[in-house]
Coordinates of C-alpha atoms in Angstrom, one line a residue:
M15 CA -31.4 52.7 98.6
K16 CA -31.9 49.9 101.1
V17 CA -34.6 50.0 103.8
F18 CA -35.2 47.4 106.5
I19 CA -38.7 45.9 107.0
K20 CA -39.2 45.1 110.6
T21 CA -41.9 42.5 111.6
L22 CA -43.9 42.4 114.7
K23 CA -42.1 39.1 115.6
G24 CA -38.9 41.1 115.9
T25 CA -37.2 40.0 112.7
N26 CA -36.3 42.2 109.8
F27 CA -35.2 41.9 106.2
P28 CA -33.8 44.4 103.7
I29 CA -35.4 45.5 100.4
E30 CA -34.1 47.7 97.7
V31 CA -36.3 50.7 96.9
N32 CA -36.1 54.2 95.3
P33 CA -37.1 57.5 97.0
D34 CA -39.7 58.0 94.3
D35 CA -41.3 54.6 94.8
K36 CA -44.9 54.8 95.9
V37 CA -45.9 52.9 99.1
V38 CA -48.1 50.6 97.1
D39 CA -45.1 49.6 95.0
V40 CA -43.0 48.9 98.1
K41 CA -45.8 46.6 99.4
K42 CA -45.6 44.7 96.1
K43 CA -41.8 44.4 96.4
I44 CA -42.3 43.0 99.9
E45 CA -44.9 40.5 98.7
E46 CA -42.6 39.4 95.9
S47 CA -39.6 39.1 98.3
Q48 CA -41.4 37.3 101.1
G49 CA -44.3 35.5 99.3
A50 CA -47.9 36.4 98.9
E51 CA -48.9 33.8 101.4
V52 CA -46.8 35.5 104.1
Y53 CA -47.2 39.2 103.3
P54 CA -50.0 39.8 100.8
A55 CA -49.8 43.4 99.5
A56 CA -53.5 44.0 100.0
Q57 CA -53.2 43.3 103.8
Q58 CA -50.0 45.2 104.5
M59 CA -49.8 48.3 106.7
L60 CA -46.4 50.0 106.6
I61 CA -45.4 52.3 109.5
H62 CA -42.5 54.7 109.5
Q63 CA -41.7 56.9 112.6
G64 CA -45.1 56.2 114.0
K65 CA -47.0 57.2 110.9
V66 CA -49.0 54.8 108.7
L67 CA -47.8 55.2 105.1
K68 CA -50.6 55.9 102.5
D69 CA -50.4 53.9 99.3
G70 CA -50.4 56.9 96.9
T71 CA -47.5 58.7 98.6
T72 CA -43.8 58.2 97.9
L73 CA -41.1 57.2 100.3
E74 CA -39.5 60.6 99.8
E75 CA -42.7 62.3 100.8
N76 CA -42.8 60.2 103.9
K77 CA -39.1 61.1 104.7
V78 CA -37.9 57.5 104.4
L79 CA -34.1 57.5 104.1
D80 CA -31.5 54.9 103.2
N81 CA -31.1 52.3 106.0
N82 CA -34.3 53.4 107.7
F83 CA -36.7 50.9 109.3
I84 CA -40.3 50.4 108.2
V85 CA -42.6 48.4 110.4
I86 CA -44.9 46.0 108.7
M87 CA -48.3 44.8 110.1
L88 CA -51.0 42.8 108.4
S89 CA -54.6 43.9 108.6
K90 CA -57.4 41.3 109.0
V91 CA -59.5 40.5 106.0
A92 CA -63.1 41.1 106.5
F93 CA -65.3 38.2 105.4
L94 CA -68.8 39.0 104.4
G95 CA -70.1 35.5 104.4
T96 CA -73.2 34.6 106.5
R97 CA -71.2 32.4 108.7
T98 CA -68.7 35.0 109.9
L99 CA -71.6 37.5 110.4
G100 CA -73.5 34.9 112.4
L101 CA -76.6 35.2 110.4

């Protein structure tokens, strides 16, 4: 099935997925499709119908259907270096 990934910039792009795909696998497909420098899988947060999708769940469990939209956000990476902590 095809779902559309909607960015916070207002653009979207389609990806092919299966209902039994886990969210973590969808994140990897997005990373492969758009590039790790743009959407690294480890930083992705996927949201469907106002609910953050958990990595271990499937699209079917989250009621994601063909032609649905999933919003993508990137979380900030926490750096533990002394400079970012101001120590």
